[in-house]
Short mmCIF file of C-alpha atoms in Angstrom, two decimals:
data_model
loop_
_atom_site.label_atom_id
_atom_site.label_comp_id
_atom_site.label_asym_id
_atom_site.label_seq_id
_atom_site.Cartn_x
_atom_site.Cartn_y
_atom_site.Cartn_z
CA MET A 1 0.03 0.06 -0.03
CA GLU A 2 1.37 3.44 -0.96
CA PRO A 3 1.40 6.39 1.42
CA GLY A 4 -1.66 8.51 1.35
CA PRO A 5 -1.59 12.36 0.51
CA GLU A 6 1.78 13.93 1.25
CA ARG A 7 0.16 16.69 3.27
CA GLY A 8 2.23 19.61 2.06
CA CYS A 9 5.55 17.74 1.86
CA GLU A 10 6.04 18.35 -1.94
CA ALA A 11 8.55 21.00 -2.84
CA ASN A 12 8.68 23.11 -6.08
CA PRO A 13 10.90 21.78 -8.83
CA PRO A 14 14.30 23.50 -9.31
CA ALA A 15 14.52 25.69 -12.39
CA GLY A 16 18.32 25.91 -13.17
CA GLU A 17 19.65 22.57 -14.38
CA PRO A 18 23.07 23.99 -15.51
CA VAL A 19 23.67 25.63 -12.05
CA LEU A 20 22.70 22.51 -10.30
CA GLY A 21 24.91 20.31 -12.42
CA ARG A 22 27.93 22.53 -11.94
CA ALA A 23 27.28 22.62 -8.04
CA ILE A 24 27.09 18.97 -8.07
CA ARG A 25 30.32 18.48 -9.95
CA GLN A 26 32.02 20.70 -7.32
CA THR A 27 31.02 18.35 -4.55
CA PRO A 28 33.82 16.31 -2.93
CA GLY A 29 34.03 12.84 -4.39
CA SER A 30 33.66 11.18 -1.04
CA LEU A 31 30.26 12.77 -0.39
CA ARG A 32 28.76 12.20 -3.83
CA PRO A 33 27.25 8.88 -2.90
CA HIS A 34 25.30 10.58 -0.18
CA LEU A 35 24.38 13.45 -2.27
CA VAL A 36 23.15 11.33 -5.17
CA ARG A 37 21.26 8.89 -2.79
CA LEU A 38 19.59 11.54 -0.69
CA HIS A 39 18.84 14.19 -3.25
CA ALA A 40 19.10 12.89 -6.82
CA GLY A 41 18.39 9.26 -6.00
CA PRO A 42 19.94 6.01 -6.91
CA ASP A 43 17.93 3.48 -8.81
CA GLU A 44 16.45 1.20 -6.33
CA ARG A 45 16.53 -1.78 -8.74
CA THR A 46 20.22 -1.59 -9.44
CA GLY A 47 21.44 -0.05 -6.10
CA GLU A 48 23.57 2.47 -8.11
CA GLY A 49 23.64 6.19 -8.36
CA GLY A 50 20.77 6.81 -10.72
CA GLU A 51 22.32 4.94 -13.51
CA THR A 52 18.96 4.26 -15.29
CA ALA A 53 17.87 7.88 -15.16
CA GLY A 54 20.96 9.97 -14.97
CA GLY A 55 23.70 9.71 -12.43
CA LEU A 56 27.23 10.84 -11.55
CA ARG A 57 30.35 9.46 -13.14
CA ASP A 58 33.46 9.19 -11.07
CA ASP A 59 34.79 12.41 -12.66
CA GLY A 60 31.69 14.31 -11.53
CA SER A 61 29.97 14.57 -14.91
CA TRP A 62 26.34 13.44 -15.43
CA ARG A 63 25.57 10.20 -17.11
CA GLY A 64 22.33 9.58 -19.06
CA THR A 65 19.42 11.77 -19.12
CA GLY A 66 16.48 12.71 -16.76
CA LEU A 67 18.48 14.98 -14.41
CA ARG A 68 15.67 17.54 -14.34
CA GLU A 69 13.01 14.89 -13.67
CA LYS A 70 15.07 13.50 -10.86
CA LEU A 71 15.67 16.84 -9.32
CA ALA A 72 12.03 17.85 -9.65
CA LEU A 73 11.21 15.20 -7.12
CA ALA A 74 13.72 16.48 -4.61
CA ALA A 75 13.78 19.68 -2.53
CA SER A 76 13.61 23.19 -3.97
CA GLU A 77 16.52 24.69 -5.82
CA SER A 78 17.58 26.83 -2.92
CA ILE A 79 17.60 24.01 -0.42
CA PHE A 80 19.39 21.67 -2.89
CA ILE A 81 22.12 24.25 -3.72
CA GLY A 82 22.58 24.95 -0.07
CA ILE A 83 23.16 21.23 0.61
CA VAL A 84 25.68 21.18 -2.26
CA ARG A 85 27.58 24.09 -0.90
CA LEU A 86 27.47 22.64 2.56
CA HIS A 87 29.22 19.48 1.32
CA ARG A 88 32.14 21.48 -0.15
CA ARG A 89 33.55 22.06 3.21
CA VAL A 90 32.88 18.61 4.75
CA THR A 91 35.98 17.06 6.44
CA ASP A 92 36.71 13.39 7.01
CA GLU A 93 35.67 13.70 10.68
CA PRO A 94 31.89 13.25 11.19
CA LEU A 95 31.99 14.76 14.66
CA GLN A 96 34.84 16.44 16.77
CA ALA A 97 34.06 17.78 20.22
CA GLU A 98 36.62 19.87 22.20
CA ASP A 99 36.24 20.65 25.90
CA VAL A 100 32.43 20.91 25.74
CA ARG A 101 30.82 22.18 28.97
CA LYS A 102 27.17 22.77 29.89
CA VAL A 103 25.92 24.38 33.08
CA TYR A 104 22.17 24.58 33.76
CA ARG A 105 21.59 27.74 35.73
CA GLY A 106 18.38 27.50 37.63
CA ARG A 107 16.72 30.54 39.21
CA ILE A 108 16.18 28.52 42.37
CA GLY A 109 18.73 25.98 43.81
CA PRO A 110 22.35 25.28 42.77
CA HIS A 111 23.68 25.32 39.24
CA VAL A 112 24.01 21.89 37.59
CA GLU A 113 27.08 20.91 35.61
CA ALA A 114 25.86 18.42 33.01
CA LEU A 115 29.03 18.34 30.97
CA ARG A 116 32.50 19.12 32.41
CA GLY A 117 34.99 19.29 29.52
CA VAL A 118 33.89 16.50 27.14
CA SER A 119 36.28 15.96 24.19
CA LEU A 120 35.78 13.11 21.65
CA SER A 121 35.96 12.28 18.06
CA ILE A 122 34.16 9.82 15.69
CA ARG A 123 35.55 8.21 12.49
CA ARG A 124 33.64 7.96 9.35
CA GLY A 125 31.55 4.77 9.21
CA GLU A 126 32.00 4.00 12.96
CA ARG A 127 29.57 2.93 15.57
CA LEU A 128 30.36 4.66 18.76
CA SER A 129 28.61 4.52 22.22
CA LEU A 130 28.40 6.91 25.08
CA LEU A 131 27.95 4.52 27.95
CA GLY A 132 26.81 5.79 31.34
CA ARG A 133 24.27 5.88 34.08
CA ASN A 134 21.10 7.98 33.87
CA GLY A 135 22.03 11.59 34.47
CA ALA A 136 25.74 11.11 33.39
CA GLY A 137 25.37 13.77 30.61
CA LYS A 138 24.86 11.63 27.52
CA THR A 139 21.62 13.19 26.46
CA THR A 140 22.86 16.66 27.04
CA PHE A 141 25.89 16.04 24.70
CA LEU A 142 23.66 14.58 21.96
CA ARG A 143 21.31 17.54 22.15
CA ILE A 144 24.20 19.95 21.79
CA ALA A 145 25.70 17.93 18.94
CA SER A 146 22.30 17.89 17.18
CA THR A 147 21.90 21.79 17.37
CA LEU A 148 19.09 21.51 19.85
CA LEU A 149 20.91 23.03 22.86
CA LEU A 150 23.75 25.60 23.23
CA PRO A 151 26.84 24.66 25.14
CA THR A 152 28.20 26.95 27.92
CA SER A 153 31.59 26.63 26.32
CA GLY A 154 33.51 24.38 24.02
CA ARG A 155 33.09 23.45 20.38
CA ILE A 156 31.42 20.65 18.31
CA HIS A 157 32.03 20.34 14.65
CA VAL A 158 29.90 18.04 12.56
CA PHE A 159 31.66 17.45 9.17
CA GLY A 160 33.57 20.58 9.74
CA PHE A 161 30.55 22.81 10.60
CA ASP A 162 30.22 24.36 14.04
CA VAL A 163 26.87 23.34 15.66
CA VAL A 164 26.55 26.79 17.21
CA ASP A 165 27.55 29.05 14.47
CA GLU A 166 26.28 27.00 11.47
CA PRO A 167 23.23 24.84 12.66
CA GLU A 168 21.50 25.23 9.32
CA ARG A 169 24.52 23.46 7.60
CA VAL A 170 24.69 20.75 10.19
CA ARG A 171 21.02 19.65 10.20
CA PRO A 172 20.88 18.25 6.55
CA LEU A 173 23.79 16.01 7.43
CA ILE A 174 22.22 14.41 10.57
CA ALA A 175 19.24 12.42 11.75
CA VAL A 176 18.19 12.04 15.40
CA VAL A 177 16.24 9.57 17.52
CA PRO A 178 15.60 11.53 20.64
CA GLN A 179 15.20 9.92 23.98
CA GLU A 180 11.68 8.75 24.55
CA GLY A 181 10.65 10.53 21.24
CA LYS A 182 7.25 9.76 19.88
CA PRO A 183 5.95 9.61 16.25
CA PHE A 184 3.20 12.12 15.26
CA PHE A 185 0.00 10.76 16.83
CA HIS A 186 -2.14 11.62 13.83
CA LEU A 187 0.05 9.79 11.28
CA THR A 188 0.46 6.13 10.63
CA PRO A 189 3.98 4.60 10.78
CA ARG A 190 3.97 4.42 6.94
CA GLU A 191 3.06 8.07 6.62
CA GLN A 192 5.49 9.07 9.47
CA VAL A 193 8.48 7.52 7.65
CA TYR A 194 7.41 8.65 4.09
CA CYS A 195 6.66 12.24 4.97
CA TYR A 196 9.93 12.58 6.91
CA LEU A 197 11.86 11.41 3.89
CA ARG A 198 10.08 13.71 1.60
CA ALA A 199 10.56 16.59 3.96
CA ARG A 200 14.32 16.00 3.73
CA GLY A 201 14.11 16.28 -0.07
CA ILE A 202 14.30 12.56 -0.96
CA ALA A 203 12.69 11.62 -4.25
CA ARG A 204 9.18 10.16 -4.17
CA GLU A 205 10.01 6.65 -5.52
CA ILE A 206 13.03 6.31 -3.29
CA ALA A 207 11.16 7.51 -0.26
CA ARG A 208 8.51 4.76 -0.90
CA ALA A 209 10.98 2.05 -1.26
CA ARG A 210 12.92 3.09 1.81
CA THR A 211 9.65 3.37 3.78
CA GLU A 212 8.64 -0.17 3.12
CA GLU A 213 12.13 -1.48 3.79
CA ALA A 214 12.42 0.32 7.08
CA LEU A 215 8.98 -0.77 8.22
CA GLU A 216 9.69 -4.52 7.28
CA LYS A 217 13.14 -4.46 9.11
CA MET A 218 11.49 -3.02 12.26
CA GLY A 219 8.72 -5.47 12.13
CA LEU A 220 5.97 -2.84 11.56
CA LEU A 221 4.27 -3.94 8.39
CA GLU A 222 1.29 -5.30 10.30
CA VAL A 223 0.64 -1.97 11.97
CA ALA A 224 1.89 0.27 9.26
CA ASP A 225 -1.49 1.76 8.54
CA ARG A 226 -2.72 2.15 12.13
CA LEU A 227 -2.61 5.64 13.69
CA SER A 228 0.39 5.98 15.91
CA VAL A 229 -1.74 6.99 18.92
CA THR A 230 -3.17 3.42 18.86
CA LEU A 231 0.32 1.66 18.98
CA SER A 232 2.10 0.24 21.98
CA GLY A 233 5.03 2.00 23.50
CA GLY A 234 7.55 -0.43 21.78
CA GLN A 235 5.83 -0.05 18.50
CA LYS A 236 6.07 3.73 18.70
CA GLN A 237 9.75 3.35 19.54
CA ARG A 238 10.38 1.19 16.51
CA ALA A 239 8.55 3.66 14.38
CA MET A 240 10.85 6.49 15.48
CA VAL A 241 13.92 4.27 14.83
CA ALA A 242 12.57 3.25 11.33
CA THR A 243 12.04 6.93 10.42
CA VAL A 244 15.62 7.93 11.19
CA MET A 245 17.18 4.80 9.74
CA ALA A 246 15.42 5.17 6.46
CA THR A 247 17.15 8.59 5.88
CA GLU A 248 20.51 6.81 5.63
CA ALA A 249 21.87 10.23 6.76
CA PRO A 250 25.75 10.63 6.99
CA LEU A 251 25.58 10.90 10.71
CA MET A 252 22.92 9.44 12.97
CA PHE A 253 22.43 10.29 16.63
CA LEU A 254 20.39 7.66 18.69
CA ASP A 255 19.52 8.52 22.27
CA GLU A 256 18.72 5.21 24.08
CA PRO A 257 17.13 3.82 20.88
CA THR A 258 16.23 0.36 22.30
CA ILE A 259 14.42 1.42 25.54
CA GLY A 260 11.27 -0.37 25.75
CA LEU A 261 11.98 -3.01 22.99
CA ASP A 262 11.98 -6.65 23.47
CA PRO A 263 15.12 -8.61 22.77
CA PHE A 264 14.10 -9.55 19.23
CA ALA A 265 13.42 -5.90 18.37
CA ARG A 266 16.70 -4.83 20.02
CA ARG A 267 18.60 -7.25 17.73
CA ALA A 268 16.74 -5.97 14.74
CA VAL A 269 17.97 -2.46 15.53
CA TRP A 270 21.51 -3.63 15.98
CA ASP A 271 21.47 -5.39 12.63
CA VAL A 272 20.22 -2.33 10.83
CA LEU A 273 22.78 -0.06 12.46
CA ARG A 274 25.60 -2.45 11.42
CA GLU A 275 24.16 -2.31 7.86
CA LEU A 276 24.03 1.42 7.77
CA THR A 277 27.66 1.76 8.86
CA ARG A 278 28.64 -0.76 6.20
CA LYS A 279 26.99 1.67 3.69
CA GLY A 280 29.05 4.58 5.01
CA SER A 281 26.81 6.19 7.63
CA THR A 282 28.24 7.06 11.10
CA VAL A 283 26.33 6.18 14.28
CA LEU A 284 26.68 7.73 17.72
CA LEU A 285 24.32 6.23 20.28
CA THR A 286 23.85 6.58 24.01
CA THR A 287 22.93 3.55 26.08
CA HIS A 288 22.99 2.29 29.60
CA TYR A 289 22.77 -1.28 28.42
CA LEU A 290 26.15 -2.92 28.73
CA ASP A 291 25.35 -5.77 26.44
CA GLU A 292 24.41 -3.29 23.78
CA ALA A 293 27.50 -1.30 24.11
CA GLU A 294 29.62 -4.31 23.86
CA ALA A 295 27.78 -6.03 21.03
CA LEU A 296 27.30 -2.96 18.84
CA SER A 297 30.11 -0.39 19.41
CA GLU A 298 33.51 -0.45 17.74
CA ARG A 299 34.54 2.11 20.44
CA LEU A 300 32.84 3.43 23.51
CA TYR A 301 33.25 6.40 25.88
CA ILE A 302 32.31 5.78 29.49
CA VAL A 303 30.72 8.98 30.91
CA GLU A 304 30.20 9.91 34.55
CA GLU A 305 29.00 13.08 36.01
CA GLY A 306 29.71 14.85 32.73
CA ARG A 307 33.32 13.67 32.38
CA ILE A 308 34.80 11.11 30.00
CA LEU A 309 36.45 8.36 32.28
CA PHE A 310 37.43 5.96 29.53
CA GLU A 311 37.76 5.75 25.76
CA GLY A 312 38.42 2.60 23.75
CA THR A 313 36.99 -0.82 22.97
CA ALA A 314 35.10 -3.06 25.35
CA ALA A 315 38.12 -5.30 25.38
CA ASP A 316 40.36 -2.30 26.33
CA ALA A 317 38.05 -1.57 29.22
CA LYS A 318 38.24 -5.15 30.53
CA ARG A 319 42.06 -5.24 30.13
CA GLN A 320 42.46 -1.94 31.99
CA ILE A 321 41.11 -3.38 35.27
CA GLY A 322 44.08 -5.72 35.61
CA GLY A 323 42.86 -9.28 34.74
CA THR A 324 41.20 -11.62 32.47
CA LEU A 325 39.22 -13.83 34.79
CA ARG A 326 36.61 -13.04 37.52
CA VAL A 327 36.16 -15.11 40.65
CA SER A 328 32.71 -14.44 42.19
CA ILE A 329 32.44 -15.31 45.84
CA GLU A 330 28.99 -15.35 47.39
CA ASN A 331 28.88 -13.50 50.83
CA GLY A 332 32.62 -12.78 50.49
CA GLY A 333 32.40 -9.18 51.68
CA PRO A 334 33.29 -9.90 55.34
CA VAL A 335 36.52 -11.61 54.32
CA ARG A 336 37.38 -9.27 51.54
CA ASP A 337 40.87 -8.53 53.00
CA LEU A 338 41.82 -12.19 52.37
CA PHE A 339 41.51 -11.56 48.64
CA ARG A 340 42.98 -8.09 48.18
CA SER A 341 46.52 -9.32 47.23
CA PHE A 342 45.16 -11.38 44.21
CA GLY A 343 43.94 -8.35 42.30
CA GLN A 344 41.10 -5.79 42.02
CA THR A 345 38.08 -6.52 44.10
CA VAL A 346 34.64 -5.37 43.38
CA GLU A 347 31.56 -5.64 45.67
CA GLU A 348 28.04 -5.86 44.23
CA GLY A 349 25.22 -6.76 46.60
CA THR A 350 26.33 -9.84 48.58
CA ALA A 351 28.94 -11.00 45.95
CA LEU A 352 32.58 -10.10 45.93
CA SER A 353 34.40 -10.35 42.56
CA VAL A 354 38.15 -10.78 42.26
CA ILE A 355 39.76 -9.72 38.99
CA THR A 356 42.85 -11.75 38.47
CA GLY A 357 44.89 -13.83 36.12
CA PRO A 358 44.64 -17.61 35.52
CA GLU A 359 47.77 -18.26 37.66
CA ARG A 360 46.11 -17.23 40.82
CA ILE A 361 42.89 -19.03 40.42
CA HIS A 362 43.77 -22.07 42.58
CA GLU A 363 45.02 -19.93 45.47
CA ILE A 364 41.69 -18.01 45.49
CA MET A 365 39.62 -21.18 45.32
CA ASP A 366 41.64 -22.71 48.27
CA ILE A 367 40.81 -19.69 50.43
CA ALA A 368 37.19 -19.80 49.43
CA LEU A 369 36.94 -23.50 50.29
CA ARG A 370 38.70 -23.12 53.75
CA ASN A 371 36.09 -20.39 54.61
CA ARG A 372 33.24 -22.47 53.24
CA LEU A 373 32.32 -19.81 50.63
CA SER A 374 30.83 -20.59 47.17
CA ALA A 375 32.90 -19.39 44.26
CA THR A 376 32.57 -19.41 40.49
CA VAL A 377 35.10 -18.67 37.76
CA GLY A 378 34.37 -16.77 34.56
CA PRO A 379 35.63 -14.24 32.04
CA VAL A 380 35.79 -10.56 33.05
CA THR A 381 32.61 -8.75 31.90
CA LEU A 382 32.03 -5.15 30.85
CA GLU A 383 29.95 -4.77 34.00
CA GLU A 384 32.98 -5.40 36.19
CA ALA A 385 35.02 -2.99 34.16
CA PHE A 386 32.36 -0.29 34.42
CA LEU A 387 32.11 -0.89 38.19
CA THR A 388 35.95 -0.45 38.45
CA ILE A 389 36.22 2.53 36.33
CA VAL A 390 33.14 4.41 37.63
CA GLY A 391 33.05 3.10 41.14
CA ARG A 392 29.45 2.06 41.09
CA SER A 393 26.91 0.06 39.08
CA ILE A 394 25.47 1.52 35.92
CA ASP A 395 21.95 0.95 37.46
CA GLU A 396 22.74 2.87 40.56
CA GLU A 397 20.99 6.22 40.74
#
């Protein structure tokens, strides 16, 4: 079923083909795939850059005919030219943040420092996670990076553009799933995805195809024509994720995208994010799910009280705490001193974990047996690494 009326999404066709062609040829080669895909449109049957109806050769010239027809389905000339000019300055770094600080100044009560000098960078085509407890500053950073909030100090550049000074140039390059965002209640999931793509200037035929693909991958085809107000919380969240993923934007921000999703839906989101980065998009997500950060992220930043405490891979985080094996001892807290010499110790509830190497396992087990304590051995987890780096559990408020 095709989407219904476009409700004002259609833009006027551009008038100056020579101007557009010249501007497109000046676009950096590395950004042409995104430019063609988002604004002139690849052929969905071949998967190539508009080969059947006019596309870009490697040298920047146009191949075939039908440029005017393709562009007539995209955004207006002024928007299109703005996007082309925007791409001229794009750097290889999707995002660079330098000493970003944010202080919320309330009229009543103390000021709140949400970010305290955050610096980070993301490589093209990377999946990166901001991992931290609720209130650590993850959402504040994403809101600043997506031009929705002004920093108190510091700079963030998205593809070379300053998010404070040039927000209008940043926004066409990004797509955002906000924390606990909701689809338009008066639209169906199919209309939600399709109209958002059309509003971004994506051609009608391509928008239709991407809409159906996104709905299928998010398991929403059965409810695609129901008003969003009638959907469950998990279905609404999947509709939001589908809307943003369908854009294939060069940089995507996802703030806790799998909250409220069942395990199967979470895995579907992970699979789609992996596919998008293989196609060249870059993904920055926030999460407090340790398994999600470990399974999905090529690198992660651990954030606590507005500061970056760790940067690297999940494996790096585990190595940093000084061992490869974990011995969990039930009710081991009272005899913690007996195990201090074997490595890092972490208490969580009634259990005591000792992080150590394989050569010390037999000594630890002997002490546990002599004290009639139950002990198990397993690999170090990201949870132990987080506890050691941050000093408290990720679920602790």
